[in-house]
Short mmCIF file of C-alpha atoms (C1' of nucleotides) in Angstrom, two decimals:
data_model
loop_
_atom_site.label_atom_id
_atom_site.label_comp_id
_atom_site.label_asym_id
_atom_site.label_seq_id
_atom_site.Cartn_x
_atom_site.Cartn_y
_atom_site.Cartn_z
CA UNK A 23 -45.65 -206.14 164.51
CA UNK A 24 -49.35 -205.42 164.45
CA UNK A 25 -51.03 -203.82 161.49
CA UNK A 26 -54.67 -203.12 162.02
CA UNK A 27 -56.37 -200.80 159.60
CA UNK A 28 -59.95 -199.70 159.95
CA UNK A 29 -61.05 -199.85 156.33
CA UNK A 30 -58.29 -201.30 154.21
CA UNK A 31 -60.08 -201.07 150.84
CA UNK A 32 -57.38 -202.36 148.53
CA UNK A 33 -57.21 -200.27 145.39
CA UNK A 34 -56.80 -203.28 143.18
CA UNK A 35 -60.29 -204.53 143.74
CA UNK A 36 -61.37 -203.87 140.20
CA UNK A 37 -60.21 -206.20 137.48
CA UNK A 38 -56.49 -206.06 137.83
CA UNK A 39 -56.17 -208.01 134.63
CA UNK A 40 -57.90 -205.61 132.30
CA UNK A 41 -57.36 -201.95 133.05
CA UNK A 42 -53.98 -202.45 134.65
CA UNK A 43 -52.65 -204.32 131.65
CA UNK A 44 -53.78 -201.62 129.24
CA UNK A 45 -52.30 -198.74 131.20
CA UNK A 46 -49.09 -200.67 131.80
CA UNK A 47 -48.84 -201.44 128.09
CA UNK A 48 -49.20 -197.75 127.24
CA UNK A 49 -46.54 -196.77 129.76
CA UNK A 50 -43.78 -197.58 127.27
CA UNK A 51 -42.80 -195.37 124.37
CA UNK A 52 -41.82 -198.23 122.10
CA UNK A 53 -45.22 -199.84 122.53
CA UNK A 54 -47.04 -196.57 121.89
CA UNK A 55 -44.96 -196.18 118.75
CA UNK A 56 -45.97 -199.68 117.63
CA UNK A 57 -49.61 -198.70 118.03
CA UNK A 58 -49.02 -195.56 115.99
CA UNK A 59 -47.33 -197.50 113.21
CA UNK A 60 -50.19 -199.99 113.08
CA UNK A 61 -52.67 -197.14 113.00
CA UNK A 62 -50.92 -195.19 110.26
CA UNK A 63 -49.51 -197.96 108.09
CA UNK A 64 -52.06 -200.69 108.77
CA UNK A 65 -51.47 -204.35 109.73
CA UNK A 66 -47.85 -205.42 109.35
CA UNK A 67 -45.59 -208.41 109.98
CA UNK A 68 -43.10 -208.25 112.83
CA UNK A 69 -40.16 -207.78 110.51
CA UNK A 70 -41.58 -204.64 109.00
CA UNK A 71 -42.28 -203.20 112.42
CA UNK A 72 -38.82 -204.09 113.64
CA UNK A 73 -37.22 -201.99 110.88
CA UNK A 74 -38.52 -198.89 112.64
CA UNK A 75 -36.68 -199.52 115.89
CA UNK A 76 -33.07 -199.83 116.93
CA UNK A 77 -33.69 -202.70 119.33
CA UNK A 78 -33.32 -206.35 118.34
CA UNK A 79 -36.28 -208.22 116.97
CA UNK A 80 -36.75 -210.53 119.99
CA UNK A 81 -37.13 -207.47 122.21
CA UNK A 82 -39.83 -206.15 119.94
CA UNK A 83 -41.53 -209.54 120.11
CA UNK A 84 -41.74 -209.12 123.86
CA UNK A 85 -43.37 -205.72 123.45
CA UNK A 86 -45.84 -207.25 121.03
CA UNK A 87 -46.64 -209.88 123.63
CA UNK A 88 -47.45 -207.19 126.19
CA UNK A 89 -49.67 -205.43 123.66
CA UNK A 90 -51.35 -208.71 122.77
CA UNK A 91 -52.12 -209.58 126.39
CA UNK A 92 -53.56 -206.10 126.86
CA UNK A 93 -55.84 -206.71 123.89
CA UNK A 94 -54.34 -203.78 121.99
CA UNK A 95 -53.16 -205.82 119.02
CA UNK A 96 -54.12 -209.10 117.40
CA UNK A 97 -52.06 -211.42 115.29
CA UNK A 98 -52.95 -213.33 112.15
CA UNK A 99 -50.66 -215.99 110.77
CA UNK A 100 -49.78 -215.79 107.13
CA UNK A 101 -47.23 -218.39 106.17
CA UNK A 102 -44.21 -217.84 108.29
CA UNK A 103 -45.19 -214.28 109.00
CA UNK A 104 -47.43 -213.01 111.75
CA UNK A 105 -49.44 -209.97 110.79
CA UNK A 106 -50.16 -207.67 113.69
CA UNK A 107 -53.24 -205.49 113.66
CA UNK A 108 -54.35 -202.64 115.89
CA UNK A 109 -57.22 -203.46 118.26
CA UNK A 110 -58.37 -200.15 119.61
CA UNK A 111 -61.24 -201.31 121.83
CA UNK A 112 -59.18 -201.09 125.06
CA UNK A 113 -58.34 -197.51 124.13
CA UNK A 114 -62.07 -196.85 124.11
CA UNK A 115 -62.11 -198.00 127.71
CA UNK A 116 -59.27 -195.62 128.47
CA UNK A 117 -61.37 -192.81 127.06
CA UNK A 118 -64.27 -193.91 129.24
CA UNK A 119 -61.92 -193.79 132.19
CA UNK A 120 -60.97 -190.24 131.25
CA UNK A 121 -64.60 -189.16 131.09
CA UNK A 122 -65.11 -188.14 134.73
CA UNK A 123 -61.97 -186.01 134.61
CA UNK A 124 -62.95 -184.11 131.51
CA UNK A 125 -64.79 -181.33 133.29
CA UNK A 126 -61.67 -180.59 135.30
CA UNK A 127 -59.42 -179.70 132.43
CA UNK A 128 -62.33 -178.05 130.65
CA UNK A 129 -62.66 -175.84 133.70
CA UNK A 130 -58.99 -174.99 133.52
CA UNK A 131 -59.31 -174.11 129.85
CA UNK A 132 -62.36 -172.02 130.69
CA UNK A 133 -60.28 -170.10 133.21
CA UNK A 134 -57.71 -169.48 130.55
CA UNK A 135 -60.43 -168.41 128.16
CA UNK A 136 -61.83 -166.03 130.71
CA UNK A 137 -58.44 -164.47 131.05
CA UNK A 138 -58.20 -164.10 127.31
CA UNK A 139 -61.69 -162.62 127.22
CA UNK A 140 -60.54 -159.74 129.34
CA UNK A 141 -58.53 -158.76 126.35
CA UNK A 142 -61.27 -157.54 124.01
CA UNK A 143 -61.55 -159.94 121.11
CA UNK A 144 -63.17 -163.34 121.55
CA UNK A 145 -66.36 -165.35 121.66
CA UNK A 146 -67.00 -167.83 124.45
CA UNK A 147 -68.23 -171.40 124.45
CA UNK B 14 -62.18 -173.11 118.94
CA UNK B 15 -58.59 -174.02 118.86
CA UNK B 16 -56.75 -171.65 121.07
CA UNK B 17 -53.05 -171.37 120.96
CA UNK B 18 -51.61 -172.17 124.31
CA UNK B 19 -49.16 -169.46 125.14
CA UNK B 20 -47.15 -170.90 128.00
CA UNK B 21 -49.83 -172.41 130.24
CA UNK B 22 -49.43 -173.03 133.94
CA UNK B 23 -46.74 -175.75 133.78
CA UNK B 24 -43.50 -174.35 132.44
CA UNK B 25 -42.14 -177.87 132.60
CA UNK B 26 -40.63 -179.71 129.70
CA UNK B 27 -43.42 -180.77 127.38
CA UNK B 28 -41.30 -183.07 125.24
CA UNK B 29 -41.59 -186.82 124.97
CA UNK B 30 -40.44 -187.29 128.52
CA UNK B 31 -43.48 -185.44 129.80
CA UNK B 32 -45.84 -187.77 128.00
CA UNK B 33 -43.85 -190.70 129.26
CA UNK B 34 -44.19 -189.49 132.83
CA UNK B 35 -47.96 -189.18 132.55
CA UNK B 36 -48.49 -192.63 131.09
CA UNK B 37 -46.09 -194.15 133.59
CA UNK B 38 -47.91 -192.43 136.45
CA UNK B 39 -51.23 -193.85 135.24
CA UNK B 40 -49.78 -197.35 135.00
CA UNK B 41 -50.29 -197.91 138.72
CA UNK B 42 -53.63 -198.72 140.33
CA UNK B 43 -52.84 -196.93 143.56
CA UNK B 44 -52.04 -193.72 141.71
CA UNK B 45 -55.20 -193.93 139.60
CA UNK B 46 -57.13 -194.44 142.81
CA UNK B 47 -55.53 -191.31 144.28
CA UNK B 48 -56.67 -189.34 141.25
CA UNK B 49 -60.19 -190.71 141.68
CA UNK B 50 -60.27 -189.75 145.34
CA UNK B 51 -59.09 -186.23 144.57
CA UNK B 52 -61.69 -185.98 141.84
CA UNK B 53 -64.59 -187.23 143.95
CA UNK B 54 -63.73 -185.86 147.37
CA UNK B 55 -61.77 -182.77 146.39
CA UNK B 56 -58.37 -181.56 147.63
CA UNK B 57 -57.14 -183.45 150.68
CA UNK B 58 -54.12 -183.72 152.96
CA UNK B 59 -51.89 -186.76 152.70
CA UNK B 60 -53.18 -188.26 155.91
CA UNK B 61 -56.75 -188.36 154.68
CA UNK B 62 -55.67 -190.00 151.45
CA UNK B 63 -53.56 -192.52 153.30
CA UNK B 64 -56.59 -193.77 155.26
CA UNK B 65 -57.95 -195.23 152.03
CA UNK B 66 -55.01 -197.51 151.42
CA UNK B 67 -53.39 -200.40 153.21
CA UNK B 68 -49.86 -199.29 152.43
CA UNK B 69 -47.79 -197.16 154.77
CA UNK B 70 -47.90 -193.42 154.48
CA UNK B 71 -44.31 -193.00 153.20
CA UNK B 72 -45.15 -195.29 150.29
CA UNK B 73 -48.13 -193.14 149.43
CA UNK B 74 -45.86 -190.10 149.59
CA UNK B 75 -43.74 -191.67 146.88
CA UNK B 76 -46.80 -192.21 144.70
CA UNK B 77 -47.75 -188.58 145.25
CA UNK B 78 -44.28 -187.59 144.14
CA UNK B 79 -44.72 -189.51 140.89
CA UNK B 80 -48.08 -187.85 140.32
CA UNK B 81 -46.59 -184.45 141.12
CA UNK B 82 -43.72 -184.87 138.67
CA UNK B 83 -46.23 -185.92 136.01
CA UNK B 84 -48.16 -182.70 136.66
CA UNK B 85 -51.27 -184.66 137.68
CA UNK B 86 -51.51 -183.21 141.17
CA UNK B 87 -50.37 -180.04 142.92
CA UNK B 88 -49.66 -179.44 146.57
CA UNK B 89 -50.48 -176.49 148.77
CA UNK B 90 -49.02 -176.15 152.22
CA UNK B 91 -51.40 -175.46 155.07
CA UNK B 92 -49.65 -175.50 158.41
CA UNK B 93 -48.09 -178.89 158.81
CA UNK B 94 -50.41 -180.39 156.25
CA UNK B 95 -49.97 -180.53 152.49
CA UNK B 96 -53.19 -180.36 150.57
CA UNK B 97 -53.10 -182.25 147.29
CA UNK B 98 -55.29 -181.18 144.42
CA UNK B 99 -56.11 -182.85 141.11
CA UNK B 100 -54.50 -181.24 138.06
CA UNK B 101 -56.26 -182.77 135.10
CA UNK B 102 -54.50 -180.93 132.27
CA UNK B 103 -52.14 -183.83 131.47
CA UNK B 104 -55.20 -186.05 131.16
CA UNK B 105 -56.42 -183.71 128.47
CA UNK B 106 -53.24 -184.45 126.60
CA UNK B 107 -53.91 -188.16 127.02
CA UNK B 108 -57.29 -187.62 125.41
CA UNK B 109 -55.61 -185.77 122.57
CA UNK B 110 -53.30 -188.74 122.17
CA UNK B 111 -56.34 -191.02 121.97
CA UNK B 112 -57.95 -188.92 119.27
CA UNK B 113 -56.40 -190.56 116.17
CA UNK B 114 -57.44 -194.00 117.46
CA UNK B 115 -61.05 -193.11 118.04
CA UNK B 116 -62.29 -194.02 114.58
CA UNK B 117 -60.90 -197.52 115.06
CA UNK B 118 -62.98 -198.52 118.01
CA UNK B 119 -65.94 -196.62 116.64
CA UNK B 120 -65.67 -198.83 113.58
CA UNK B 121 -65.55 -201.92 115.77
CA UNK B 122 -68.63 -200.83 117.68
CA UNK B 123 -70.42 -200.21 114.41
CA UNK B 124 -69.59 -203.75 113.31
CA UNK B 125 -70.93 -205.10 116.58
CA UNK B 126 -74.12 -203.11 116.22
CA UNK B 127 -74.58 -204.40 112.72
CA UNK B 128 -74.06 -207.94 113.94
CA UNK B 129 -76.62 -207.52 116.69
CA UNK B 130 -79.09 -206.11 114.22
CA UNK B 131 -78.98 -209.39 112.32
CA UNK B 132 -80.19 -211.29 115.38
CA UNK B 133 -83.82 -210.26 115.85
CA UNK B 134 -84.58 -212.06 119.12
CA UNK B 135 -81.66 -210.95 121.21
CA UNK B 136 -81.43 -207.78 123.17
CA UNK B 137 -78.25 -205.95 123.88
CA UNK B 138 -77.51 -204.10 127.04
"C1'" DT C 12 -39.26 -174.93 175.26
"C1'" DT C 13 -40.81 -179.44 174.65
"C1'" DG C 14 -43.27 -183.09 172.72
"C1'" DA C 15 -46.66 -184.64 169.38
"C1'" DC C 16 -48.05 -184.29 164.69
"C1'" DG C 17 -47.74 -184.20 159.40
"C1'" DC C 18 -44.93 -185.15 155.85
"C1'" DG C 19 -40.88 -186.22 152.99
"C1'" DT C 20 -36.52 -188.69 152.27
"C1'" DA C 21 -32.83 -192.31 152.96
"C1'" DG C 22 -31.66 -196.73 152.37
"C1'" DG C 23 -32.65 -201.67 151.85
"C1'" DA C 24 -35.10 -205.85 150.09
"C1'" DT C 25 -37.51 -207.96 146.43
"C1'" DA C 26 -40.02 -208.13 142.08
"C1'" DT C 27 -40.48 -206.73 137.60
"C1'" DC C 28 -38.89 -204.35 133.27
"C1'" DG C 29 -36.37 -204.01 129.16
"C1'" DC C 30 -32.68 -205.24 126.78
"C1'" DC C 31 -29.51 -208.79 125.02
"C1'" DT C 32 -27.73 -213.55 122.85
"C1'" DA C 33 -28.73 -218.29 121.98
"C1'" DC C 34 -31.80 -221.41 120.49
"C1'" DG C 35 -36.30 -223.94 119.12
"C1'" DT C 36 -40.25 -224.30 115.78
"C1'" DA C 37 -42.74 -223.75 111.69
"C1'" DT C 38 -42.72 -222.44 106.85
"C1'" DC C 39 -40.80 -221.45 102.29
"C1'" DG C 40 -37.80 -222.02 98.30
"C1'" DT C 41 -34.74 -225.01 95.79
"C1'" DA D 16 -34.37 -233.20 101.96
"C1'" DC D 17 -31.96 -229.08 103.01
"C1'" DG D 18 -30.88 -224.47 104.13
"C1'" DA D 19 -32.89 -219.93 104.68
"C1'" DT D 20 -36.47 -217.20 106.65
"C1'" DA D 21 -39.87 -215.40 110.24
"C1'" DC D 22 -40.93 -215.58 114.67
"C1'" DG D 23 -41.24 -216.82 119.62
"C1'" DT D 24 -39.04 -218.33 123.96
"C1'" DA D 25 -35.32 -219.19 127.53
"C1'" DG D 26 -32.26 -217.33 130.45
"C1'" DG D 27 -29.03 -213.74 131.98
"C1'" DC D 28 -28.15 -209.03 133.47
"C1'" DG D 29 -28.45 -204.29 134.89
"C1'" DA D 30 -31.97 -200.72 135.86
"C1'" DT D 31 -36.15 -199.42 137.85
"C1'" DA D 32 -40.47 -199.96 140.64
"C1'" DT D 33 -42.65 -200.65 144.91
"C1'" DC D 34 -42.91 -201.72 149.27
"C1'" DC D 35 -40.90 -201.34 154.03
"C1'" DT D 36 -38.54 -199.12 158.55
"C1'" DA D 37 -35.90 -195.41 160.38
"C1'" DC D 38 -35.25 -190.83 160.62
"C1'" DG D 39 -35.03 -185.60 159.69
"C1'" DC D 40 -37.51 -181.21 159.30
"C1'" DG D 41 -41.06 -177.93 159.99
"C1'" DT D 42 -45.42 -176.80 162.63
"C1'" DC D 43 -48.66 -176.75 166.38
"C1'" DA D 44 -50.17 -177.03 171.23
"C1'" DA D 45 -49.28 -176.87 176.05
#
DNA sequence: TTGACGCGTAGGATATCGCCTACGTATCGT
DNA sequence: ACGATACGTAGGCGATATCCTACGCGTCAA
């Protein structure tokens, strides 16, 4: 069969490795929870992290691998332990990605605010 | 300026599953590209969106379904067309999720700046 | 009314995900 | 040296993701 497209423009032109990995890593609740634990309780060995989940430790190790390859965590060896630490730089890139969308939800909130303003009470911003 | 949200537009379930849906929807390059197109070129019918991708139209329809169920787009019927529009509110929640991490990458950037300041001859860009 | 158009869904093929158990490697304590 | 500990990897397995073709449904134009 013949497939001729005028302007294909594959969407994966931009670094598939970087942004895709980060978003894919964040698409899992367990991995987001790992990031939260590292943020709130600081760097920890795998064992300590694993206590917070019901899954087996090897499964958590796989999640840590995904986070590592996305640049979201780093590991430091300490004896037979491996201390994992939050690396938030890729999240900064996520925020940059969000930037161009910000005015859209701000507009929505403004609409809501306008509605509220019809009820005599508030100040605007 | 914190306003209590009293049942906004989406009456959908806002629990953990909602957040999961949003992150999962963003984990695909095609879907992020759809959001960009809707942001830059405004609301469009499916056909017009499909011209920008190499995949078949039914596949794009499935991506639009994922975005719809994540609350990231809305559809409006116009004759035999369906006009899709960006709904950025869930992205606002993503930004809220990023909030607690912000100080981490800010700290990293500060360290980098300090490091660059110690090298007098180099220029950063 | 009839056929073309715009779009979604059904169902299948393949790849990847997320979990498991079993096992290998390096380190620590005795 | 020896066993216990901390961790990663290998490989299997069911579920899900992502693409496809075929097709059904509503709308428009002639």
